[in-house]
Short mmCIF file of N, CA and C in Angstrom, two decimals:
data_model
loop_
_atom_site.label_atom_id
_atom_site.label_comp_id
_atom_site.label_asym_id
_atom_site.label_seq_id
_atom_site.Cartn_x
_atom_site.Cartn_y
_atom_site.Cartn_z
N MET A 18 0.83 -1.20 0.00
CA MET A 18 0.00 0.00 0.00
C MET A 18 0.87 1.26 0.00
N ARG A 19 1.97 1.21 0.73
CA ARG A 19 2.86 2.35 0.81
C ARG A 19 3.45 2.66 -0.57
N THR A 20 3.81 1.65 -1.34
CA THR A 20 4.37 1.83 -2.68
C THR A 20 3.37 2.50 -3.61
N ILE A 21 2.12 2.13 -3.48
CA ILE A 21 1.08 2.73 -4.31
C ILE A 21 0.95 4.22 -3.99
N ARG A 22 0.98 4.56 -2.70
CA ARG A 22 0.88 5.97 -2.31
C ARG A 22 2.06 6.78 -2.84
N TRP A 23 3.26 6.27 -2.72
CA TRP A 23 4.45 6.97 -3.21
C TRP A 23 4.41 7.12 -4.73
N THR A 24 3.96 6.07 -5.40
CA THR A 24 3.85 6.13 -6.86
C THR A 24 2.82 7.17 -7.27
N ALA A 25 1.70 7.19 -6.58
CA ALA A 25 0.65 8.17 -6.87
C ALA A 25 1.15 9.59 -6.59
N LEU A 26 1.86 9.77 -5.49
CA LEU A 26 2.40 11.09 -5.14
C LEU A 26 3.42 11.54 -6.19
N LEU A 27 4.29 10.63 -6.60
CA LEU A 27 5.28 10.94 -7.63
C LEU A 27 4.61 11.30 -8.95
N ALA A 28 3.57 10.56 -9.31
CA ALA A 28 2.83 10.86 -10.54
C ALA A 28 2.18 12.24 -10.46
N LEU A 29 1.59 12.57 -9.31
CA LEU A 29 0.95 13.87 -9.13
C LEU A 29 1.98 15.00 -9.21
N ILE A 30 3.11 14.82 -8.56
CA ILE A 30 4.17 15.85 -8.60
C ILE A 30 4.67 16.03 -10.03
N THR A 31 4.87 14.94 -10.74
CA THR A 31 5.32 15.01 -12.13
C THR A 31 4.30 15.75 -12.99
N PHE A 32 3.03 15.44 -12.81
CA PHE A 32 1.97 16.10 -13.56
C PHE A 32 1.94 17.60 -13.26
N LEU A 33 2.06 17.97 -11.99
CA LEU A 33 2.02 19.38 -11.62
C LEU A 33 3.23 20.14 -12.17
N LEU A 34 4.40 19.51 -12.15
CA LEU A 34 5.59 20.15 -12.71
C LEU A 34 5.45 20.32 -14.23
N ALA A 35 4.92 19.31 -14.90
CA ALA A 35 4.71 19.40 -16.35
C ALA A 35 3.70 20.49 -16.67
N THR A 36 2.66 20.60 -15.87
CA THR A 36 1.65 21.63 -16.06
C THR A 36 2.25 23.01 -15.86
N ALA A 37 3.05 23.17 -14.82
CA ALA A 37 3.72 24.46 -14.58
C ALA A 37 4.64 24.82 -15.74
N ALA A 38 5.38 23.85 -16.25
CA ALA A 38 6.29 24.10 -17.38
C ALA A 38 5.49 24.52 -18.61
N LEU A 39 4.37 23.88 -18.85
CA LEU A 39 3.52 24.21 -20.00
C LEU A 39 2.99 25.64 -19.87
N VAL A 40 2.51 26.01 -18.70
CA VAL A 40 1.97 27.35 -18.47
C VAL A 40 3.07 28.40 -18.65
N LEU A 41 4.23 28.17 -18.06
CA LEU A 41 5.32 29.13 -18.17
C LEU A 41 5.77 29.29 -19.62
N ALA A 42 5.86 28.19 -20.34
CA ALA A 42 6.25 28.26 -21.76
C ALA A 42 5.23 29.06 -22.55
N GLY A 43 3.96 28.86 -22.27
CA GLY A 43 2.91 29.57 -23.00
C GLY A 43 2.82 31.04 -22.67
N LEU A 44 3.17 31.41 -21.45
CA LEU A 44 3.13 32.82 -21.05
C LEU A 44 4.38 33.58 -21.49
N ASN A 45 5.41 32.86 -21.90
CA ASN A 45 6.68 33.47 -22.33
C ASN A 45 6.63 33.77 -23.82
N ASP A 46 6.12 34.95 -24.16
CA ASP A 46 6.05 35.34 -25.57
C ASP A 46 7.45 35.45 -26.17
N LYS A 47 7.55 35.01 -27.40
CA LYS A 47 8.80 35.12 -28.16
C LYS A 47 8.48 35.95 -29.39
N LEU A 48 9.05 37.13 -29.47
CA LEU A 48 8.77 38.04 -30.57
C LEU A 48 9.89 37.99 -31.60
N ALA A 49 9.52 37.76 -32.84
CA ALA A 49 10.45 37.73 -33.96
C ALA A 49 9.64 37.86 -35.24
N PRO A 50 10.27 38.28 -36.31
CA PRO A 50 9.55 38.35 -37.59
C PRO A 50 9.10 36.96 -38.04
N ALA A 51 8.02 36.95 -38.80
CA ALA A 51 7.50 35.70 -39.36
C ALA A 51 6.85 36.01 -40.71
N ASP A 52 6.71 34.99 -41.52
CA ASP A 52 6.02 35.15 -42.80
C ASP A 52 4.51 35.22 -42.62
N VAL A 53 4.02 34.57 -41.55
CA VAL A 53 2.58 34.51 -41.33
C VAL A 53 2.31 34.28 -39.85
N ILE A 54 1.23 34.90 -39.36
CA ILE A 54 0.75 34.66 -38.00
C ILE A 54 -0.38 33.65 -38.13
N VAL A 55 -0.34 32.58 -37.36
CA VAL A 55 -1.36 31.53 -37.44
C VAL A 55 -2.23 31.59 -36.18
N VAL A 56 -3.53 31.73 -36.40
CA VAL A 56 -4.50 31.81 -35.30
C VAL A 56 -5.49 30.66 -35.44
N PRO A 57 -5.47 29.71 -34.50
CA PRO A 57 -6.44 28.62 -34.55
C PRO A 57 -7.82 29.08 -34.08
N GLY A 58 -8.84 28.45 -34.62
CA GLY A 58 -10.21 28.83 -34.31
C GLY A 58 -10.65 28.43 -32.91
N ASN A 59 -11.83 28.88 -32.57
CA ASN A 59 -12.45 28.57 -31.30
C ASN A 59 -13.92 28.93 -31.44
N THR A 60 -14.63 29.03 -30.36
CA THR A 60 -16.07 29.21 -30.36
C THR A 60 -16.53 30.49 -31.06
N ILE A 61 -17.58 30.34 -31.84
CA ILE A 61 -18.27 31.46 -32.47
C ILE A 61 -19.60 31.64 -31.73
N LEU A 62 -19.92 32.86 -31.39
CA LEU A 62 -21.16 33.15 -30.67
C LEU A 62 -22.38 32.97 -31.57
N PRO A 63 -23.58 32.83 -30.98
CA PRO A 63 -24.80 32.64 -31.78
C PRO A 63 -25.06 33.75 -32.80
N ASP A 64 -24.48 34.93 -32.59
CA ASP A 64 -24.67 36.03 -33.56
C ASP A 64 -23.62 35.98 -34.69
N GLY A 65 -22.76 34.96 -34.68
CA GLY A 65 -21.77 34.79 -35.74
C GLY A 65 -20.45 35.49 -35.50
N THR A 66 -20.28 36.11 -34.34
CA THR A 66 -19.03 36.79 -34.03
C THR A 66 -18.15 35.91 -33.15
N PRO A 67 -16.84 36.17 -33.15
CA PRO A 67 -15.93 35.37 -32.31
C PRO A 67 -16.25 35.55 -30.82
N SER A 68 -16.09 34.47 -30.07
CA SER A 68 -16.24 34.53 -28.62
C SER A 68 -15.14 35.42 -28.04
N PRO A 69 -15.30 35.89 -26.80
CA PRO A 69 -14.24 36.71 -26.20
C PRO A 69 -12.88 36.01 -26.22
N ARG A 70 -12.84 34.70 -26.02
CA ARG A 70 -11.60 33.94 -26.05
C ARG A 70 -10.96 34.02 -27.44
N LEU A 71 -11.77 33.84 -28.46
CA LEU A 71 -11.26 33.90 -29.83
C LEU A 71 -10.90 35.33 -30.22
N GLN A 72 -11.69 36.30 -29.76
CA GLN A 72 -11.34 37.70 -30.01
C GLN A 72 -9.97 38.02 -29.44
N ALA A 73 -9.67 37.50 -28.26
CA ALA A 73 -8.37 37.76 -27.63
C ALA A 73 -7.24 37.20 -28.49
N ARG A 74 -7.43 36.02 -29.08
CA ARG A 74 -6.43 35.46 -29.99
C ARG A 74 -6.24 36.37 -31.19
N LEU A 75 -7.35 36.81 -31.76
CA LEU A 75 -7.29 37.67 -32.94
C LEU A 75 -6.67 39.03 -32.61
N ASP A 76 -6.98 39.55 -31.42
CA ASP A 76 -6.42 40.84 -31.02
C ASP A 76 -4.90 40.79 -30.86
N VAL A 77 -4.39 39.71 -30.28
CA VAL A 77 -2.93 39.61 -30.12
C VAL A 77 -2.27 39.42 -31.48
N ALA A 78 -2.92 38.70 -32.39
CA ALA A 78 -2.40 38.57 -33.76
C ALA A 78 -2.43 39.93 -34.46
N LEU A 79 -3.50 40.68 -34.26
CA LEU A 79 -3.63 42.01 -34.85
C LEU A 79 -2.51 42.93 -34.36
N GLN A 80 -2.20 42.87 -33.07
CA GLN A 80 -1.10 43.68 -32.52
C GLN A 80 0.22 43.36 -33.22
N GLN A 81 0.47 42.09 -33.45
CA GLN A 81 1.72 41.69 -34.11
C GLN A 81 1.73 42.12 -35.57
N PHE A 82 0.58 42.01 -36.22
CA PHE A 82 0.45 42.46 -37.60
C PHE A 82 0.71 43.96 -37.69
N GLN A 83 0.09 44.72 -36.79
CA GLN A 83 0.26 46.18 -36.78
C GLN A 83 1.68 46.60 -36.43
N ALA A 84 2.39 45.74 -35.69
CA ALA A 84 3.80 46.00 -35.35
C ALA A 84 4.73 45.56 -36.49
N HIS A 85 4.14 45.11 -37.58
CA HIS A 85 4.88 44.68 -38.78
C HIS A 85 5.81 43.49 -38.53
N ARG A 86 5.39 42.60 -37.63
CA ARG A 86 6.18 41.39 -37.39
C ARG A 86 5.85 40.30 -38.41
N ALA A 87 4.70 40.45 -39.08
CA ALA A 87 4.32 39.52 -40.15
C ALA A 87 3.38 40.26 -41.10
N PRO A 88 3.47 39.98 -42.40
CA PRO A 88 2.63 40.69 -43.37
C PRO A 88 1.26 40.08 -43.60
N ARG A 89 0.98 38.95 -42.95
CA ARG A 89 -0.30 38.28 -43.19
C ARG A 89 -0.70 37.46 -41.97
N ILE A 90 -2.01 37.17 -41.90
CA ILE A 90 -2.57 36.37 -40.80
C ILE A 90 -3.35 35.22 -41.41
N LEU A 91 -3.04 34.02 -40.96
CA LEU A 91 -3.80 32.83 -41.38
C LEU A 91 -4.76 32.48 -40.25
N VAL A 92 -6.05 32.48 -40.55
CA VAL A 92 -7.07 32.10 -39.57
C VAL A 92 -7.57 30.70 -39.94
N SER A 93 -7.58 29.83 -38.96
CA SER A 93 -7.93 28.44 -39.24
C SER A 93 -9.01 27.97 -38.28
N GLY A 94 -10.01 27.31 -38.84
CA GLY A 94 -11.09 26.77 -38.04
C GLY A 94 -11.99 25.94 -38.93
N ALA A 95 -13.11 25.59 -38.41
CA ALA A 95 -14.07 24.78 -39.16
C ALA A 95 -15.47 25.29 -38.83
N THR A 96 -16.47 24.65 -39.36
CA THR A 96 -17.84 25.00 -39.01
C THR A 96 -18.18 24.23 -37.74
N GLY A 97 -18.35 24.97 -36.66
CA GLY A 97 -18.62 24.35 -35.37
C GLY A 97 -20.09 24.06 -35.16
N LYS A 98 -20.40 23.60 -33.96
CA LYS A 98 -21.78 23.24 -33.63
C LYS A 98 -22.72 24.44 -33.73
N GLU A 99 -22.15 25.65 -33.67
CA GLU A 99 -22.96 26.86 -33.78
C GLU A 99 -23.44 27.08 -35.21
N GLY A 100 -22.80 26.39 -36.18
CA GLY A 100 -23.20 26.50 -37.57
C GLY A 100 -22.49 27.59 -38.35
N PHE A 101 -21.43 28.16 -37.79
CA PHE A 101 -20.70 29.23 -38.46
C PHE A 101 -19.30 28.77 -38.85
N ASP A 102 -18.82 29.25 -39.97
CA ASP A 102 -17.45 29.01 -40.43
C ASP A 102 -16.53 29.89 -39.57
N GLU A 103 -15.75 29.25 -38.70
CA GLU A 103 -14.88 30.00 -37.79
C GLU A 103 -13.91 30.90 -38.56
N ALA A 104 -13.28 30.36 -39.59
CA ALA A 104 -12.29 31.14 -40.34
C ALA A 104 -12.92 32.38 -40.96
N ALA A 105 -14.11 32.25 -41.52
CA ALA A 105 -14.79 33.40 -42.13
C ALA A 105 -15.14 34.45 -41.07
N SER A 106 -15.60 34.01 -39.92
CA SER A 106 -15.93 34.93 -38.83
C SER A 106 -14.67 35.64 -38.33
N MET A 107 -13.58 34.89 -38.23
CA MET A 107 -12.32 35.47 -37.79
C MET A 107 -11.83 36.50 -38.81
N ALA A 108 -11.94 36.18 -40.08
CA ALA A 108 -11.51 37.10 -41.13
C ALA A 108 -12.33 38.40 -41.08
N ARG A 109 -13.64 38.26 -40.92
CA ARG A 109 -14.50 39.47 -40.82
C ARG A 109 -14.08 40.34 -39.63
N TYR A 110 -13.80 39.68 -38.51
CA TYR A 110 -13.38 40.41 -37.31
C TYR A 110 -12.10 41.21 -37.59
N LEU A 111 -11.11 40.57 -38.20
CA LEU A 111 -9.85 41.25 -38.51
C LEU A 111 -10.05 42.38 -39.51
N GLN A 112 -10.89 42.14 -40.53
CA GLN A 112 -11.15 43.18 -41.53
C GLN A 112 -11.83 44.38 -40.88
N SER A 113 -12.72 44.13 -39.93
CA SER A 113 -13.42 45.23 -39.26
C SER A 113 -12.46 46.07 -38.41
N ARG A 114 -11.27 45.56 -38.18
CA ARG A 114 -10.26 46.26 -37.42
C ARG A 114 -9.10 46.75 -38.29
N GLY A 115 -9.35 46.77 -39.59
CA GLY A 115 -8.40 47.39 -40.49
C GLY A 115 -7.42 46.49 -41.22
N VAL A 116 -7.50 45.18 -41.01
CA VAL A 116 -6.60 44.29 -41.74
C VAL A 116 -7.17 44.10 -43.15
N PRO A 117 -6.38 44.38 -44.18
CA PRO A 117 -6.90 44.20 -45.54
C PRO A 117 -7.19 42.73 -45.84
N ALA A 118 -8.23 42.49 -46.60
CA ALA A 118 -8.60 41.11 -46.97
C ALA A 118 -7.43 40.40 -47.64
N SER A 119 -6.61 41.14 -48.37
CA SER A 119 -5.47 40.53 -49.06
C SER A 119 -4.39 40.02 -48.10
N ALA A 120 -4.44 40.44 -46.83
CA ALA A 120 -3.47 40.00 -45.83
C ALA A 120 -4.00 38.86 -44.96
N ILE A 121 -5.21 38.38 -45.27
CA ILE A 121 -5.84 37.32 -44.47
C ILE A 121 -6.01 36.08 -45.32
N ILE A 122 -5.54 34.95 -44.79
CA ILE A 122 -5.72 33.66 -45.46
C ILE A 122 -6.68 32.85 -44.59
N GLU A 123 -7.71 32.29 -45.20
CA GLU A 123 -8.69 31.50 -44.46
C GLU A 123 -8.50 30.01 -44.72
N ASP A 124 -8.44 29.26 -43.64
CA ASP A 124 -8.42 27.79 -43.71
C ASP A 124 -9.67 27.32 -42.98
N ASN A 125 -10.66 26.87 -43.72
CA ASN A 125 -11.90 26.43 -43.07
C ASN A 125 -11.95 24.91 -42.86
N GLN A 126 -10.78 24.28 -42.91
CA GLN A 126 -10.68 22.84 -42.65
C GLN A 126 -9.84 22.55 -41.41
N GLY A 127 -9.73 23.52 -40.53
CA GLY A 127 -8.94 23.36 -39.30
C GLY A 127 -9.77 22.79 -38.17
N TRP A 128 -10.16 21.53 -38.32
CA TRP A 128 -11.02 20.87 -37.32
C TRP A 128 -10.31 20.65 -36.00
N THR A 129 -9.00 20.44 -36.05
CA THR A 129 -8.21 20.17 -34.85
C THR A 129 -6.89 20.94 -34.96
N THR A 130 -6.14 20.94 -33.88
CA THR A 130 -4.81 21.57 -33.90
C THR A 130 -3.94 20.89 -34.94
N GLU A 131 -4.01 19.58 -35.01
CA GLU A 131 -3.20 18.83 -35.97
C GLU A 131 -3.61 19.16 -37.41
N ALA A 132 -4.91 19.26 -37.67
CA ALA A 132 -5.38 19.60 -39.02
C ALA A 132 -4.94 21.01 -39.39
N THR A 133 -5.03 21.94 -38.45
CA THR A 133 -4.57 23.30 -38.71
C THR A 133 -3.09 23.31 -39.06
N ALA A 134 -2.29 22.53 -38.32
CA ALA A 134 -0.85 22.47 -38.60
C ALA A 134 -0.58 21.91 -39.99
N ARG A 135 -1.26 20.84 -40.34
CA ARG A 135 -1.07 20.24 -41.69
C ARG A 135 -1.48 21.22 -42.79
N ASN A 136 -2.64 21.85 -42.61
CA ASN A 136 -3.13 22.79 -43.62
C ASN A 136 -2.21 24.00 -43.74
N THR A 137 -1.71 24.48 -42.60
CA THR A 137 -0.79 25.62 -42.60
C THR A 137 0.50 25.25 -43.34
N ALA A 138 1.02 24.06 -43.08
CA ALA A 138 2.25 23.62 -43.75
C ALA A 138 2.05 23.58 -45.26
N THR A 139 0.92 23.07 -45.70
CA THR A 139 0.62 23.01 -47.13
C THR A 139 0.56 24.41 -47.74
N LEU A 140 -0.17 25.31 -47.09
CA LEU A 140 -0.29 26.69 -47.58
C LEU A 140 1.07 27.39 -47.60
N MET A 141 1.86 27.17 -46.56
CA MET A 141 3.16 27.83 -46.50
C MET A 141 4.08 27.32 -47.61
N ARG A 142 4.07 26.03 -47.86
CA ARG A 142 4.89 25.49 -48.96
C ARG A 142 4.44 26.05 -50.30
N GLU A 143 3.13 26.10 -50.52
CA GLU A 143 2.59 26.63 -51.78
C GLU A 143 3.02 28.07 -52.03
N HIS A 144 3.12 28.86 -50.97
CA HIS A 144 3.46 30.28 -51.10
C HIS A 144 4.95 30.57 -50.90
N GLY A 145 5.72 29.55 -50.54
CA GLY A 145 7.15 29.75 -50.32
C GLY A 145 7.48 30.46 -49.01
N TRP A 146 6.59 30.39 -48.04
CA TRP A 146 6.84 31.00 -46.73
C TRP A 146 7.57 29.99 -45.86
N SER A 147 8.43 30.48 -44.98
CA SER A 147 9.22 29.55 -44.18
C SER A 147 9.00 29.66 -42.67
N THR A 148 8.52 30.81 -42.18
CA THR A 148 8.39 30.97 -40.73
C THR A 148 6.97 31.37 -40.33
N ALA A 149 6.57 30.91 -39.16
CA ALA A 149 5.23 31.22 -38.64
C ALA A 149 5.31 31.72 -37.21
N MET A 150 4.34 32.52 -36.85
CA MET A 150 4.15 32.97 -35.48
C MET A 150 2.84 32.35 -34.98
N VAL A 151 2.85 31.84 -33.78
CA VAL A 151 1.67 31.25 -33.14
C VAL A 151 0.97 32.33 -32.31
N ALA A 152 -0.35 32.42 -32.43
CA ALA A 152 -1.15 33.34 -31.61
C ALA A 152 -2.35 32.56 -31.08
N THR A 153 -2.31 32.22 -29.79
CA THR A 153 -3.39 31.43 -29.20
C THR A 153 -3.36 31.62 -27.68
N GLN A 154 -4.19 30.86 -26.95
CA GLN A 154 -4.20 30.92 -25.49
C GLN A 154 -2.88 30.36 -24.96
N TYR A 155 -2.44 30.88 -23.81
CA TYR A 155 -1.14 30.50 -23.24
C TYR A 155 -0.99 29.00 -23.06
N PHE A 156 -2.04 28.32 -22.64
CA PHE A 156 -1.92 26.89 -22.40
C PHE A 156 -1.86 26.08 -23.69
N HIS A 157 -2.27 26.67 -24.80
CA HIS A 157 -2.29 25.99 -26.10
C HIS A 157 -1.00 26.22 -26.89
N VAL A 158 -0.23 27.25 -26.53
CA VAL A 158 0.98 27.61 -27.27
C VAL A 158 1.94 26.43 -27.44
N PRO A 159 2.32 25.72 -26.37
CA PRO A 159 3.31 24.64 -26.57
C PRO A 159 2.84 23.54 -27.53
N ARG A 160 1.61 23.09 -27.41
CA ARG A 160 1.14 22.01 -28.28
C ARG A 160 0.96 22.50 -29.72
N PHE A 161 0.51 23.73 -29.89
CA PHE A 161 0.35 24.27 -31.24
C PHE A 161 1.72 24.44 -31.91
N ARG A 162 2.70 24.92 -31.15
CA ARG A 162 4.07 25.02 -31.69
C ARG A 162 4.55 23.64 -32.11
N LEU A 163 4.36 22.65 -31.24
CA LEU A 163 4.81 21.29 -31.53
C LEU A 163 4.13 20.77 -32.78
N ALA A 164 2.84 20.98 -32.90
CA ALA A 164 2.11 20.49 -34.08
C ALA A 164 2.65 21.13 -35.36
N LEU A 165 2.88 22.44 -35.32
CA LEU A 165 3.42 23.12 -36.50
C LEU A 165 4.82 22.63 -36.84
N GLU A 166 5.66 22.52 -35.82
CA GLU A 166 7.04 22.07 -36.05
C GLU A 166 7.07 20.65 -36.62
N ARG A 167 6.20 19.80 -36.13
CA ARG A 167 6.15 18.43 -36.64
C ARG A 167 5.57 18.36 -38.05
N SER A 168 4.92 19.43 -38.47
CA SER A 168 4.43 19.50 -39.85
C SER A 168 5.46 20.15 -40.77
N GLY A 169 6.64 20.45 -40.21
CA GLY A 169 7.72 20.99 -41.01
C GLY A 169 7.81 22.51 -41.04
N ILE A 170 7.13 23.17 -40.13
CA ILE A 170 7.12 24.63 -40.10
C ILE A 170 8.11 25.14 -39.05
N ALA A 171 8.90 26.12 -39.43
CA ALA A 171 9.78 26.79 -38.47
C ALA A 171 8.94 27.84 -37.74
N VAL A 172 8.75 27.63 -36.45
CA VAL A 172 7.98 28.58 -35.64
C VAL A 172 8.98 29.58 -35.06
N SER A 173 8.97 30.78 -35.59
CA SER A 173 9.94 31.80 -35.18
C SER A 173 9.48 32.58 -33.96
N ALA A 174 8.18 32.56 -33.69
CA ALA A 174 7.65 33.39 -32.62
C ALA A 174 6.34 32.84 -32.09
N ASN A 175 5.99 33.26 -30.88
CA ASN A 175 4.68 32.93 -30.33
C ASN A 175 4.23 34.02 -29.37
N VAL A 176 2.93 34.26 -29.38
CA VAL A 176 2.31 35.22 -28.47
C VAL A 176 1.05 34.58 -27.91
N HIS A 177 0.72 34.96 -26.69
CA HIS A 177 -0.49 34.41 -26.07
C HIS A 177 -1.54 35.50 -25.93
N ALA A 178 -2.78 35.08 -26.01
CA ALA A 178 -3.91 35.98 -25.85
C ALA A 178 -4.02 36.39 -24.38
N SER A 179 -4.23 37.66 -24.15
CA SER A 179 -4.41 38.15 -22.77
C SER A 179 -5.86 37.96 -22.36
N TYR A 180 -6.21 36.72 -22.13
CA TYR A 180 -7.58 36.39 -21.76
C TYR A 180 -7.53 35.19 -20.83
N PHE A 181 -7.99 35.37 -19.64
CA PHE A 181 -8.01 34.30 -18.66
C PHE A 181 -9.44 34.15 -18.16
N GLU A 182 -9.83 32.91 -17.94
CA GLU A 182 -11.20 32.65 -17.49
C GLU A 182 -11.21 31.43 -16.58
N LEU A 183 -12.29 31.24 -15.88
CA LEU A 183 -12.44 30.12 -14.97
C LEU A 183 -12.24 28.79 -15.69
N ARG A 184 -12.65 28.74 -16.94
CA ARG A 184 -12.51 27.52 -17.74
C ARG A 184 -11.05 27.06 -17.83
N ASP A 185 -10.09 27.98 -17.65
CA ASP A 185 -8.67 27.62 -17.69
C ASP A 185 -8.33 26.54 -16.66
N LEU A 186 -9.06 26.51 -15.56
CA LEU A 186 -8.81 25.49 -14.53
C LEU A 186 -9.02 24.08 -15.09
N TYR A 187 -9.87 23.97 -16.09
CA TYR A 187 -10.07 22.71 -16.80
C TYR A 187 -9.11 22.59 -17.98
N SER A 188 -8.97 23.68 -18.72
CA SER A 188 -8.19 23.66 -19.96
C SER A 188 -6.70 23.39 -19.72
N VAL A 189 -6.14 23.94 -18.67
CA VAL A 189 -4.70 23.78 -18.43
C VAL A 189 -4.32 22.31 -18.18
N PRO A 190 -4.95 21.63 -17.23
CA PRO A 190 -4.57 20.22 -17.04
C PRO A 190 -4.92 19.36 -18.26
N ARG A 191 -6.02 19.68 -18.93
CA ARG A 191 -6.39 18.95 -20.15
C ARG A 191 -5.31 19.10 -21.21
N GLU A 192 -4.78 20.30 -21.33
CA GLU A 192 -3.72 20.55 -22.31
C GLU A 192 -2.43 19.83 -21.94
N THR A 193 -2.15 19.69 -20.65
CA THR A 193 -0.97 18.93 -20.23
C THR A 193 -1.09 17.49 -20.70
N VAL A 194 -2.24 16.90 -20.53
CA VAL A 194 -2.48 15.53 -21.00
C VAL A 194 -2.40 15.51 -22.53
N GLY A 195 -3.04 16.47 -23.18
CA GLY A 195 -3.03 16.53 -24.64
C GLY A 195 -1.63 16.67 -25.21
N TYR A 196 -0.81 17.52 -24.61
CA TYR A 196 0.56 17.70 -25.08
C TYR A 196 1.34 16.39 -24.92
N THR A 197 1.19 15.76 -23.78
CA THR A 197 1.92 14.52 -23.51
C THR A 197 1.53 13.43 -24.52
N VAL A 198 0.23 13.28 -24.74
CA VAL A 198 -0.25 12.26 -25.69
C VAL A 198 0.25 12.60 -27.09
N TYR A 199 0.13 13.85 -27.49
CA TYR A 199 0.57 14.26 -28.82
C TYR A 199 2.08 14.04 -28.98
N PHE A 200 2.83 14.41 -27.98
CA PHE A 200 4.28 14.26 -28.02
C PHE A 200 4.69 12.79 -28.18
N MET A 201 4.04 11.93 -27.43
CA MET A 201 4.40 10.51 -27.45
C MET A 201 3.87 9.80 -28.70
N ARG A 202 2.79 10.29 -29.26
CA ARG A 202 2.15 9.66 -30.40
C ARG A 202 2.91 9.90 -31.70
N HIS A 203 3.58 10.99 -31.80
CA HIS A 203 4.20 11.36 -33.08
C HIS A 203 5.70 11.17 -33.04
#
């Protein structure tokens, strides 16, 4: 019984340390030029606009675009349960804030982080782009970077959305498990 308790305690400590490392990595923005800023989709509200969480991702990407760190923004998502094309909604949001349509690339087949990474790699190869910047929630940054890198993309930079919510208490440990599974699977 004592061995089981020590094993469980060691597993818990390992999980907590991994979670802390993931959070710290995601909160540590790395600023550098990139060919494209990649923003993964998230919830669209019933009125067809991005949720506050998704708006925060788009806003941090917009800041980097306005700072001339990248000349274009790739928005990736799919049609969610709300019935809206996430990429189209994201593009409208950015256009309403002054980003020219010619600087926005829409990927409406980004069902998952992995699909977004694959689609981004294909688009980048087609256009001859070599570097990407990640713009997402802090807890998602490490896994999104890993997905892009494993798809052959050089991730030169990452920024996190300044948006925190109670849901993070669920999302952070879930992302620790997700990162671990993704890392070991590929």
